Coordinates of C-alpha atoms (C1' of nucleotides) in Angstrom, one line a residue:
Chain A
X1 CA 0.0 0.0 0.0
X2 CA 1.3 3.4 -0.9
X3 CA 1.0 6.6 1.0
X4 CA -2.4 8.3 0.4
X5 CA -2.3 11.0 -2.3
X6 CA -3.6 13.7 0.1
X7 CA -1.1 16.6 0.2
X8 CA 0.9 16.5 3.4
X9 CA 1.3 19.7 5.4
X10 CA 4.7 19.0 7.0
X11 CA 4.1 21.9 9.5
X12 CA 1.0 20.1 10.9
X13 CA 1.8 16.4 10.8
X14 CA 5.5 16.2 11.9
X15 CA 6.0 13.0 10.0
X16 CA 4.0 10.4 8.0
X17 CA 3.3 7.3 10.0
X18 CA 4.4 4.8 7.3
X19 CA 7.9 6.2 6.9
X20 CA 10.7 3.8 7.1
X21 CA 12.7 3.5 10.3
X22 CA 15.6 5.3 8.7
X23 CA 13.4 8.3 8.0
X24 CA 11.9 8.2 11.5
X25 CA 15.4 7.9 13.1
X26 CA 16.6 10.8 10.8
X27 CA 13.7 13.0 11.9
X28 CA 14.0 12.2 15.6
X29 CA 17.7 12.7 15.7
X30 CA 17.6 15.8 13.7
X31 CA 14.9 17.3 15.9
X32 CA 16.8 16.4 19.1
X33 CA 19.9 18.0 17.8
X34 CA 18.2 21.2 16.5
X35 CA 16.2 21.6 19.6
X36 CA 19.3 21.2 21.8
X37 CA 18.2 18.0 23.5
X38 CA 21.5 16.5 22.3
X39 CA 24.3 18.9 23.0
X40 CA 27.2 19.9 20.7
X41 CA 30.1 17.5 20.9
X42 CA 28.0 14.9 22.6
X43 CA 28.8 11.3 21.8
X44 CA 26.1 9.5 19.9
X45 CA 26.5 5.9 21.0
X46 CA 24.6 3.5 18.8
X47 CA 23.6 1.1 21.6
X48 CA 22.3 3.9 23.8
X49 CA 20.3 5.4 20.9
X50 CA 19.0 2.0 20.2
X51 CA 17.5 1.7 23.7
X52 CA 16.3 5.3 23.6
X53 CA 14.4 5.1 20.4
X54 CA 13.8 1.4 20.1
X55 CA 15.4 1.3 16.7
X56 CA 18.2 -1.1 15.8
X57 CA 21.7 -0.1 14.7
X58 CA 21.4 -0.2 10.9
X59 CA 18.7 2.4 10.5
X60 CA 20.3 4.5 13.2
X61 CA 23.7 4.5 11.5
X62 CA 22.1 5.3 8.1
X63 CA 20.2 8.2 9.6
X64 CA 23.4 9.5 11.3
X65 CA 25.2 9.3 8.0
X66 CA 22.6 11.5 6.4
X67 CA 22.9 14.0 9.1
X68 CA 26.7 14.3 8.6
X69 CA 26.0 15.8 5.2
X70 CA 24.0 18.5 6.9
X71 CA 26.7 19.5 9.4
X72 CA 24.6 18.4 12.3
X73 CA 26.6 15.3 13.1
X74 CA 30.3 14.5 12.7
X75 CA 31.6 11.1 11.9
X76 CA 35.2 10.3 12.5
X77 CA 36.4 6.9 11.3
X78 CA 36.5 4.3 14.1
X79 CA 35.6 7.0 16.7
X80 CA 31.9 7.0 16.2
X81 CA 29.4 9.8 15.8
X82 CA 29.1 13.0 17.6
X83 CA 26.7 15.9 17.6
X84 CA 28.4 18.6 15.5
X85 CA 30.3 21.1 17.7
X86 CA 29.5 24.8 17.7
X87 CA 31.8 27.8 17.6
X88 CA 31.7 31.5 16.9
X89 CA 33.7 30.9 13.7
X90 CA 31.2 28.3 12.5
X91 CA 28.3 30.6 13.4
X92 CA 29.9 33.3 11.4
X93 CA 30.4 30.9 8.4
X94 CA 26.8 29.8 8.7
X95 CA 25.3 33.2 8.8
X96 CA 27.4 34.5 6.0
X97 CA 26.1 31.8 3.7
X98 CA 22.6 32.2 5.0
X99 CA 22.6 35.8 4.0
X100 CA 23.9 35.1 0.5
X101 CA 21.4 32.3 -0.1
X102 CA 18.4 34.0 1.4
X103 CA 19.1 37.1 -0.5
X104 CA 19.2 35.0 -3.7
X105 CA 16.0 33.2 -2.7
X106 CA 14.0 36.3 -1.8
X107 CA 15.1 38.0 -5.0
X108 CA 14.0 35.0 -7.0
X109 CA 10.8 34.8 -5.1
X110 CA 10.0 38.5 -5.8
X111 CA 10.8 38.0 -9.5
X112 CA 8.9 34.7 -9.9
X113 CA 6.4 34.4 -7.1
X114 CA 2.7 34.6 -7.8
X115 CA -0.4 35.3 -5.7
X116 CA -0.1 31.9 -4.1
X117 CA 3.3 32.8 -2.8
X118 CA 2.1 36.1 -1.4
X119 CA -0.9 34.3 0.2
X120 CA 1.5 31.8 1.9
X121 CA 3.4 34.7 3.4
X122 CA 0.4 36.5 4.7
X123 CA -1.0 33.3 6.1
X124 CA 2.3 32.3 7.8
X125 CA 2.6 35.8 9.3
X126 CA -0.9 35.7 10.6
X127 CA -0.3 32.4 12.4
X128 CA 3.1 33.6 13.7
X129 CA 1.5 36.7 15.1
X130 CA -1.4 34.8 16.7
X131 CA 1.1 32.6 18.5
X132 CA 3.1 35.6 19.7
X133 CA 0.0 37.3 21.0
X134 CA -0.9 34.1 22.8
X135 CA 2.6 33.9 24.3
X136 CA 2.4 37.6 25.4
X137 CA -1.1 37.4 26.8
X138 CA -0.9 34.1 28.6
X139 CA 2.7 34.8 29.7
X140 CA 3.8 31.5 28.1
X141 CA 7.5 31.1 27.3
X142 CA 8.7 30.6 23.8
X143 CA 7.7 27.1 22.7
X144 CA 7.8 24.6 19.9
X145 CA 4.7 26.0 18.4
X146 CA 6.3 29.4 18.0
X147 CA 9.5 27.9 16.5
X148 CA 7.4 26.1 13.9
X149 CA 5.5 29.2 13.0
X150 CA 8.7 31.2 12.9
X151 CA 10.3 28.7 10.6
X152 CA 7.2 28.5 8.4
X153 CA 7.1 32.3 8.0
X154 CA 10.8 32.5 7.0
X155 CA 10.5 29.7 4.6
X156 CA 7.3 31.2 3.1
X157 CA 9.2 34.4 2.3
X158 CA 11.7 32.3 0.3
X159 CA 9.3 29.9 -1.3
X160 CA 8.4 31.8 -4.4
X161 CA 11.3 30.8 -6.6
X162 CA 11.7 27.7 -8.8
X163 CA 15.0 26.5 -7.4
X164 CA 14.5 23.4 -5.3
X165 CA 18.1 23.2 -4.3
X166 CA 18.2 26.8 -3.1
X167 CA 15.0 26.2 -1.0
X168 CA 16.5 23.1 0.6
X169 CA 19.8 24.7 1.4
X170 CA 18.0 27.7 2.9
X171 CA 15.9 25.4 5.1
X172 CA 19.0 23.4 6.1
X173 CA 20.9 26.5 7.0
X174 CA 17.9 28.0 8.9
X175 CA 17.7 24.8 11.0
X176 CA 21.4 24.9 11.7
X177 CA 21.0 28.5 12.8
X178 CA 18.0 27.5 14.8
X179 CA 20.2 25.1 16.8
X180 CA 22.5 28.0 17.7
X181 CA 19.5 30.1 18.7
X182 CA 18.2 27.4 21.0
X183 CA 21.5 26.7 22.6
X184 CA 22.0 30.4 23.4
X185 CA 18.4 30.9 24.3
X186 CA 18.7 29.0 27.6
X187 CA 19.6 32.5 29.0
X188 CA 16.8 34.7 27.7
X189 CA 13.6 32.8 27.7
X190 CA 11.1 35.4 26.6
X191 CA 10.6 36.7 23.1
X192 CA 12.3 39.9 22.0
X193 CA 9.9 42.0 20.2
X194 CA 10.5 40.3 16.9
X195 CA 7.0 40.9 15.7
X196 CA 7.7 44.4 14.4
X197 CA 10.8 43.2 12.6
X198 CA 8.9 40.4 10.9
X199 CA 6.2 42.8 9.9
X200 CA 8.7 45.1 8.3
X201 CA 10.3 42.2 6.6
X202 CA 7.0 41.0 5.2
X203 CA 6.1 44.5 4.0
X204 CA 9.3 44.9 2.1
X205 CA 8.9 41.5 0.5
X206 CA 5.3 42.1 -0.5
X207 CA 6.2 45.5 -1.9
X208 CA 8.3 43.5 -4.3
X209 CA 11.3 45.7 -3.8
X210 CA 14.2 43.3 -4.1
X211 CA 16.8 45.6 -2.8
X212 CA 14.8 46.7 0.3
X213 CA 13.7 43.1 1.0
X214 CA 17.2 41.7 0.7
X215 CA 18.5 44.5 3.0
X216 CA 15.9 43.9 5.7
X217 CA 16.5 40.2 5.5
X218 CA 20.2 40.7 5.9
X219 CA 19.6 43.0 8.9
X220 CA 17.2 40.5 10.5
X221 CA 19.5 37.6 10.1
X222 CA 22.6 39.5 11.2
X223 CA 20.9 41.0 14.2
X224 CA 19.7 37.6 15.3
X225 CA 23.2 36.2 14.8
X226 CA 24.7 39.0 16.8
X227 CA 22.4 38.2 19.8
X228 CA 23.3 34.6 19.6
X229 CA 27.0 35.4 19.4
X230 CA 26.7 37.7 22.4
X231 CA 25.0 35.0 24.4
X232 CA 27.6 32.5 23.4
X233 CA 30.4 34.9 24.5
X234 CA 28.6 35.5 27.8
X235 CA 28.3 31.7 28.3
X236 CA 32.0 31.2 27.5
X237 CA 32.8 34.0 29.9
X238 CA 30.8 32.4 32.7
X239 CA 32.3 29.0 31.9
X240 CA 35.8 30.4 31.9
X241 CA 35.3 32.2 35.2
X242 CA 33.8 29.1 36.8
X243 CA 36.8 27.1 35.7
X244 CA 39.4 29.6 36.8
X245 CA 37.6 29.8 40.2
X246 CA 38.2 26.2 41.0
Chain B
X23 CA 47.3 3.6 15.2
X24 CA 46.0 6.9 13.8
X25 CA 46.6 8.2 10.3
X26 CA 50.0 9.7 9.9
X27 CA 50.1 13.5 10.3
X28 CA 51.5 14.1 6.8
X29 CA 49.2 16.5 4.9
X30 CA 47.2 14.5 2.4
X31 CA 47.0 15.8 -1.1
X32 CA 43.6 14.5 -2.2
X33 CA 44.4 15.2 -5.8
X34 CA 47.3 12.8 -5.7
X35 CA 46.3 10.0 -3.4
X36 CA 42.7 9.3 -4.3
X37 CA 42.0 7.9 -0.8
X38 CA 43.8 6.9 2.3
X39 CA 44.2 3.2 2.7
X40 CA 43.0 3.0 6.3
X41 CA 39.6 4.6 5.6
X42 CA 36.6 2.7 6.9
X43 CA 34.5 0.7 4.4
X44 CA 31.8 3.3 4.5
X45 CA 34.2 6.0 3.3
X46 CA 35.6 3.7 0.7
X47 CA 32.2 2.8 -0.6
X48 CA 31.2 6.4 -0.5
X49 CA 34.2 7.4 -2.6
X50 CA 33.8 4.6 -5.1
X51 CA 30.1 5.1 -5.6
X52 CA 30.5 8.8 -5.9
X53 CA 33.2 8.5 -8.5
X54 CA 31.2 6.0 -10.4
X55 CA 28.2 8.3 -10.5
X56 CA 30.1 11.5 -11.3
X57 CA 32.1 9.7 -14.1
X58 CA 28.9 8.3 -15.6
X59 CA 29.8 4.7 -15.0
X60 CA 26.5 4.5 -13.2
X61 CA 23.8 6.1 -15.3
X62 CA 21.1 8.5 -14.2
X63 CA 18.0 6.7 -12.9
X64 CA 19.8 3.4 -12.7
X65 CA 18.7 1.1 -9.9
X66 CA 21.4 0.6 -7.2
X67 CA 20.8 -2.9 -6.0
X68 CA 22.6 -3.6 -2.8
X69 CA 23.3 -7.2 -3.6
X70 CA 24.8 -6.4 -7.0
X71 CA 27.0 -3.6 -5.5
X72 CA 28.0 -6.0 -2.8
X73 CA 29.5 -8.4 -5.4
X74 CA 30.9 -5.5 -7.5
X75 CA 32.8 -3.9 -4.7
X76 CA 33.2 -6.7 -2.2
X77 CA 31.7 -4.6 0.5
X78 CA 28.7 -5.9 2.5
X79 CA 25.3 -4.2 2.7
X80 CA 25.7 -2.1 5.9
X81 CA 28.6 0.1 4.7
X82 CA 27.0 0.3 1.3
X83 CA 23.7 1.5 2.6
X84 CA 25.4 4.0 4.8
X85 CA 27.4 5.4 1.9
X86 CA 24.3 5.6 -0.3
X87 CA 22.5 7.5 2.5
X88 CA 25.3 10.1 2.5
X89 CA 25.1 10.4 -1.3
X90 CA 21.4 11.2 -1.1
X91 CA 22.3 14.5 0.7
X92 CA 24.5 15.5 -2.2
X93 CA 21.8 15.0 -4.9
X94 CA 23.8 12.2 -6.5
X95 CA 21.5 9.4 -5.2
X96 CA 17.8 9.2 -4.6
X97 CA 16.2 7.1 -1.9
X98 CA 12.5 6.3 -2.0
X99 CA 11.1 4.5 1.0
X100 CA 10.8 0.7 0.3
X101 CA 11.8 1.2 -3.3
X102 CA 15.6 1.3 -2.8
X103 CA 18.2 3.5 -4.2
X104 CA 18.7 5.0 -7.6
X105 CA 21.3 7.2 -9.3
X106 CA 19.8 10.7 -9.3
X107 CA 18.1 11.5 -12.5
X108 CA 19.2 14.3 -14.7
X109 CA 17.1 16.9 -16.5
X110 CA 17.4 20.3 -18.2
X111 CA 15.5 21.9 -15.3
X112 CA 17.8 20.4 -12.8
X113 CA 20.9 21.5 -14.8
X114 CA 19.5 25.0 -14.8
X115 CA 18.9 24.9 -11.0
X116 CA 22.4 23.5 -10.5
X117 CA 24.1 26.1 -12.6
X118 CA 22.1 29.0 -11.1
X119 CA 23.3 28.1 -7.7
X120 CA 26.9 27.4 -8.9
X121 CA 27.1 30.9 -10.2
X122 CA 25.8 32.5 -7.0
X123 CA 28.1 30.5 -4.8
X124 CA 31.2 30.7 -7.0
X125 CA 30.9 34.4 -7.3
X126 CA 30.7 34.6 -3.5
X127 CA 33.7 32.3 -3.2
X128 CA 35.9 34.1 -5.7
X129 CA 35.0 37.5 -4.2
X130 CA 35.9 36.3 -0.7
X131 CA 39.1 34.7 -2.1
X132 CA 40.1 38.0 -3.7
X133 CA 39.4 39.9 -0.5
X134 CA 41.0 37.4 1.9
X135 CA 43.4 35.3 -0.1
X136 CA 47.2 35.6 0.4
X137 CA 50.2 34.7 -1.6
X138 CA 49.7 31.0 -0.9
X139 CA 46.3 31.2 -2.5
X140 CA 47.7 32.9 -5.6
X141 CA 50.5 30.3 -5.8
X142 CA 48.0 27.5 -5.6
X143 CA 46.2 29.0 -8.6
X144 CA 49.3 29.4 -10.7
X145 CA 50.4 25.9 -9.9
X146 CA 47.1 24.4 -10.7
X147 CA 46.9 26.3 -14.0
X148 CA 50.4 25.2 -14.9
X149 CA 49.5 21.5 -14.3
X150 CA 46.2 21.9 -16.2
X151 CA 48.0 23.5 -19.2
X152 CA 50.7 20.7 -19.2
X153 CA 48.0 18.1 -19.3
X154 CA 46.2 19.9 -22.1
X155 CA 49.4 20.2 -24.1
X156 CA 50.0 16.5 -23.7
X157 CA 46.5 15.7 -24.8
X158 CA 46.9 17.9 -27.9
X159 CA 50.4 16.7 -28.9
X160 CA 49.8 13.1 -28.3
X161 CA 46.3 13.1 -29.7
X162 CA 45.0 11.6 -26.4
X163 CA 41.4 12.0 -25.7
X164 CA 40.2 13.8 -22.6
X165 CA 41.0 11.7 -19.6
X166 CA 40.7 11.4 -15.8
X167 CA 44.0 13.2 -15.4
X168 CA 42.6 16.3 -17.2
X169 CA 39.4 16.1 -15.2
X170 CA 41.3 16.1 -12.0
X171 CA 43.5 19.0 -13.1
X172 CA 40.5 20.9 -14.2
X173 CA 38.8 20.4 -10.9
X174 CA 41.9 21.4 -9.0
X175 CA 42.2 24.6 -11.0
X176 CA 38.6 25.6 -10.4
X177 CA 38.8 24.8 -6.7
X178 CA 42.1 26.7 -6.4
X179 CA 40.4 29.8 -7.7
X180 CA 37.8 29.6 -4.9
X181 CA 40.1 28.4 -2.1
X182 CA 41.2 31.8 -0.8
X183 CA 38.3 32.5 1.5
X184 CA 37.7 31.3 5.1
X185 CA 34.3 29.8 4.7
X186 CA 34.6 26.0 4.9
X187 CA 30.9 25.5 4.1
X188 CA 31.1 27.6 1.0
X189 CA 34.1 25.7 -0.3
X190 CA 32.4 22.4 0.3
X191 CA 29.2 23.4 -1.4
X192 CA 31.2 24.7 -4.4
X193 CA 33.0 21.5 -4.6
X194 CA 29.8 19.5 -4.4
X195 CA 28.1 21.6 -7.1
X196 CA 31.2 21.4 -9.3
X197 CA 31.0 17.6 -9.2
X198 CA 27.3 17.5 -9.8
X199 CA 28.0 19.7 -12.9
X200 CA 30.9 17.5 -13.8
X201 CA 28.5 14.5 -14.0
X202 CA 26.4 16.4 -16.5
X203 CA 29.5 17.3 -18.5
X204 CA 30.6 13.7 -18.7
X205 CA 27.2 12.4 -19.6
X206 CA 26.9 14.9 -22.4
X207 CA 30.5 14.4 -23.4
X208 CA 30.0 11.0 -24.9
X209 CA 29.4 13.0 -28.1
X210 CA 32.3 15.4 -28.3
X211 CA 35.4 13.6 -27.2
X212 CA 38.1 16.1 -27.8
X213 CA 38.7 19.2 -25.7
X214 CA 37.3 22.6 -26.8
X215 CA 39.9 25.2 -26.6
X216 CA 39.2 25.9 -22.9
X217 CA 42.8 26.8 -22.3
X218 CA 42.4 30.4 -23.3
X219 CA 39.2 30.8 -21.2
X220 CA 41.0 29.4 -18.2
X221 CA 43.8 31.8 -18.7
X222 CA 41.5 34.8 -18.9
X223 CA 39.8 33.6 -15.8
X224 CA 43.0 33.2 -13.9
X225 CA 44.2 36.7 -15.0
X226 CA 41.0 38.3 -13.8
X227 CA 41.3 36.6 -10.5
X228 CA 45.0 37.4 -10.0
X229 CA 44.3 41.0 -10.9
X230 CA 42.1 41.0 -7.9
X231 CA 39.3 42.7 -9.6
X232 CA 36.3 41.1 -8.0
X233 CA 33.7 42.4 -10.6
X234 CA 35.7 41.2 -13.6
X235 CA 36.6 37.9 -12.0
X236 CA 33.0 37.2 -11.0
X237 CA 31.8 38.1 -14.5
X238 CA 34.4 35.8 -16.3
X239 CA 33.5 33.0 -13.9
X240 CA 29.8 33.5 -14.7
X241 CA 30.5 33.5 -18.4
X242 CA 32.7 30.4 -18.1
X243 CA 30.2 28.4 -16.1
X244 CA 27.3 29.5 -18.2
X245 CA 29.0 28.8 -21.5
X246 CA 29.9 25.3 -20.3
X247 CA 26.4 24.7 -19.1
X248 CA 25.0 25.9 -22.5
X249 CA 27.2 23.3 -24.3
X250 CA 26.0 20.6 -22.0
X251 CA 22.3 21.6 -22.4
X252 CA 22.7 21.6 -26.2
X253 CA 24.3 18.2 -26.1
X254 CA 21.4 16.9 -23.9
X255 CA 18.8 18.4 -26.2
X256 CA 20.5 16.7 -29.2
X257 CA 20.6 13.4 -27.4
X258 CA 16.9 13.7 -26.5
X259 CA 16.2 14.6 -30.1
X260 CA 18.0 11.6 -31.3
X261 CA 16.3 9.3 -28.8
X262 CA 12.9 10.7 -29.6
X263 CA 13.5 10.2 -33.3
X264 CA 14.7 6.7 -32.8
X265 CA 11.6 5.9 -30.7
X266 CA 9.1 7.4 -33.2
X267 CA 10.8 5.4 -36.0
X268 CA 9.9 2.1 -34.4
Chain C
dT8 C1' -10.4 -3.4 -21.2
dT9 C1' -10.2 -2.7 -16.4
dA10 C1' -10.2 -4.4 -11.5
dT11 C1' -8.9 -7.9 -7.9
dG12 C1' -6.4 -11.3 -5.5
dC13 C1' -2.4 -13.9 -4.9
dA14 C1' 2.3 -15.5 -5.4
dT15 C1' 6.8 -13.7 -6.0
dT16 C1' 10.4 -10.7 -5.3
dA17 C1' 12.8 -6.7 -3.3
dT18 C1' 13.6 -3.9 0.4
dT19 C1' 14.0 -2.9 5.1
dG20 C1' 15.0 -4.1 9.8
dT21 C1' 16.9 -7.3 13.6
dA22 C1' 20.2 -9.9 16.0
dG23 C1' 24.5 -11.5 17.2
dA24 C1' 29.2 -12.9 16.2
dC25 C1' 33.5 -11.3 14.9
dA26 C1' 37.6 -8.3 13.6
dT27 C1' 39.7 -4.1 14.1
dT28 C1' 40.7 0.0 16.3
dA29 C1' 40.8 3.3 20.1
dT30 C1' 41.5 4.2 25.0
dG31 C1' 42.9 4.2 29.8
dC32 C1' 46.0 2.5 33.0
dA33 C1' 49.9 0.4 35.0
dT34 C1' 54.6 0.0 34.5
dA35 C1' 59.2 1.2 32.7
dA36 C1' 62.4 4.5 31.1
dA37 C1' 64.3 9.2 30.7
Chain D
dT9 C1' 58.4 14.4 38.0
dT10 C1' 57.6 13.7 32.9
dT11 C1' 57.4 10.9 29.0
dA12 C1' 57.2 6.2 26.6
dT13 C1' 55.6 1.5 26.2
dG14 C1' 52.7 -2.5 26.5
dC15 C1' 48.6 -4.5 27.6
dA16 C1' 43.8 -5.2 29.0
dT17 C1' 39.4 -3.4 28.1
dA18 C1' 36.0 -1.1 25.6
dA19 C1' 34.1 0.9 21.4
dT20 C1' 33.4 0.8 16.7
dG21 C1' 32.7 -1.1 12.4
dT22 C1' 31.6 -5.1 9.5
dC23 C1' 29.5 -9.4 8.2
dT24 C1' 26.0 -12.9 7.9
dA25 C1' 21.6 -15.0 8.3
dC26 C1' 17.0 -14.3 8.8
dA27 C1' 12.4 -12.1 9.8
dA28 C1' 9.0 -8.6 8.6
dT29 C1' 7.1 -5.7 5.5
dA30 C1' 6.0 -3.6 1.1
dA31 C1' 6.1 -3.5 -3.9
dT32 C1' 5.4 -5.9 -8.3
dG33 C1' 3.8 -8.8 -11.9
dC34 C1' 0.5 -12.0 -13.4
dA35 C1' -3.4 -14.8 -13.8
dT36 C1' -8.1 -14.6 -13.3
dA37 C1' -12.7 -12.4 -12.9
dA38 C1' -15.7 -8.6 -13.9

DNA sequence: TTATGCATTATTGTAGACATTATGCATAAA
DNA sequence: TTTATGCATAATGTCTACAATAATGCATAA
């Protein structure tokens, strides 16, 4: 039996139920790494993961091999797998590429995107705002729901172009950056006022001014990265002080 | 025992001897696909590959999973692995991204590269020219040696920047394009006079004029892609005619 | 011609044995 | 002390056989 032909909204159903175990393991591990449940540098021992997820070694190893190509896992011959380490240099590298590729993607979207693309943006923004309002009014901390809405909004902005590769790369880089955001977010739990920034971003994109849109996107990405970098430096500072106090 | 600390020149020694079987399988399969020994769409049956390479299923499957992330292999759940298909649309996509990323890489190289970078370019060009001269004088057809020199030259041009991710992506996209080149090259076996083009490219880069360098790089990549596209169209034409003549 | 059911085949997943390599620790040498 | 060396132990990678599941092709019925 094949998967039903109904279009799957990946933002709603996290994963189809009839996926192979490799795909499930891939999705689970990826999520755990991006969300920071598995920490940078952490050893990924097959037998432990096996018990944790109830999946045997072969599909796990295959999933881990896929993740190495996405810079989320490192594999060193005969020394097993690890969660990819993080560093300020790597963040820099990541953000630099993100800016280049997201500029390209938003420019292509503005040039090629139709009404459906614009509608996707408006819808995604609406849902993101709703969630942020809920968080503000109910004094809820940032949550998975917001992260998903946030991701959807950003991807919607870039989804108007034809290039599949570009879209995939942007998504991958976004998630890699998301991992950094989460790791550094242990400090500041509540949302900055990102809502205004996202509104400005959307307006620029919907006005179809490629220069303005690219510029605001760059600002947004760079500002976020700066916050993350500062948090990382602060953490390193704290860690260093704690160590030297011993 | 760890690998000796001597720097490995990947262009000389295709692969270290103490690599794991996953790495060997990965390298072998990748090569076979890029060189066109395994054709687009071809089924990759594990048991056949097992006999072919003398490597058991586990490392083979792991290697294939890595290759899926590079767009060289497709994996469809419960339907096994295939060599990634090719199409004019995909070529377009590929080349579009290549131009964006190689421009970025060459600009970064010009801004950040030092004498060592320039020396790498000159050396790579010298070796490429030597090989082309040999091919011309001895009436040898294009060969693996030339392909390697050609790759080395292009990568040298882009190797001056700090971004590791960018370099890796450029290399991956170059090889994906190389696969297209080889597949379409079955027609025209002898080298075009690329030598002059490469010289002009090198001169622009070494003059450290980022605009000129990016423009010549774009021209070069696009012209190559156009030749490939034309060859693909001709092949499709021929295939279509053959089919309708039945 | 178009469905349906069934047998066949291919793929995926599991388990456990085995070989190889890394690692930590005790001991010996500088 | 510090730095090597050798060995026991653990971790990793690989292989094999087999079980479970899904896809596929074909004969038959509608």
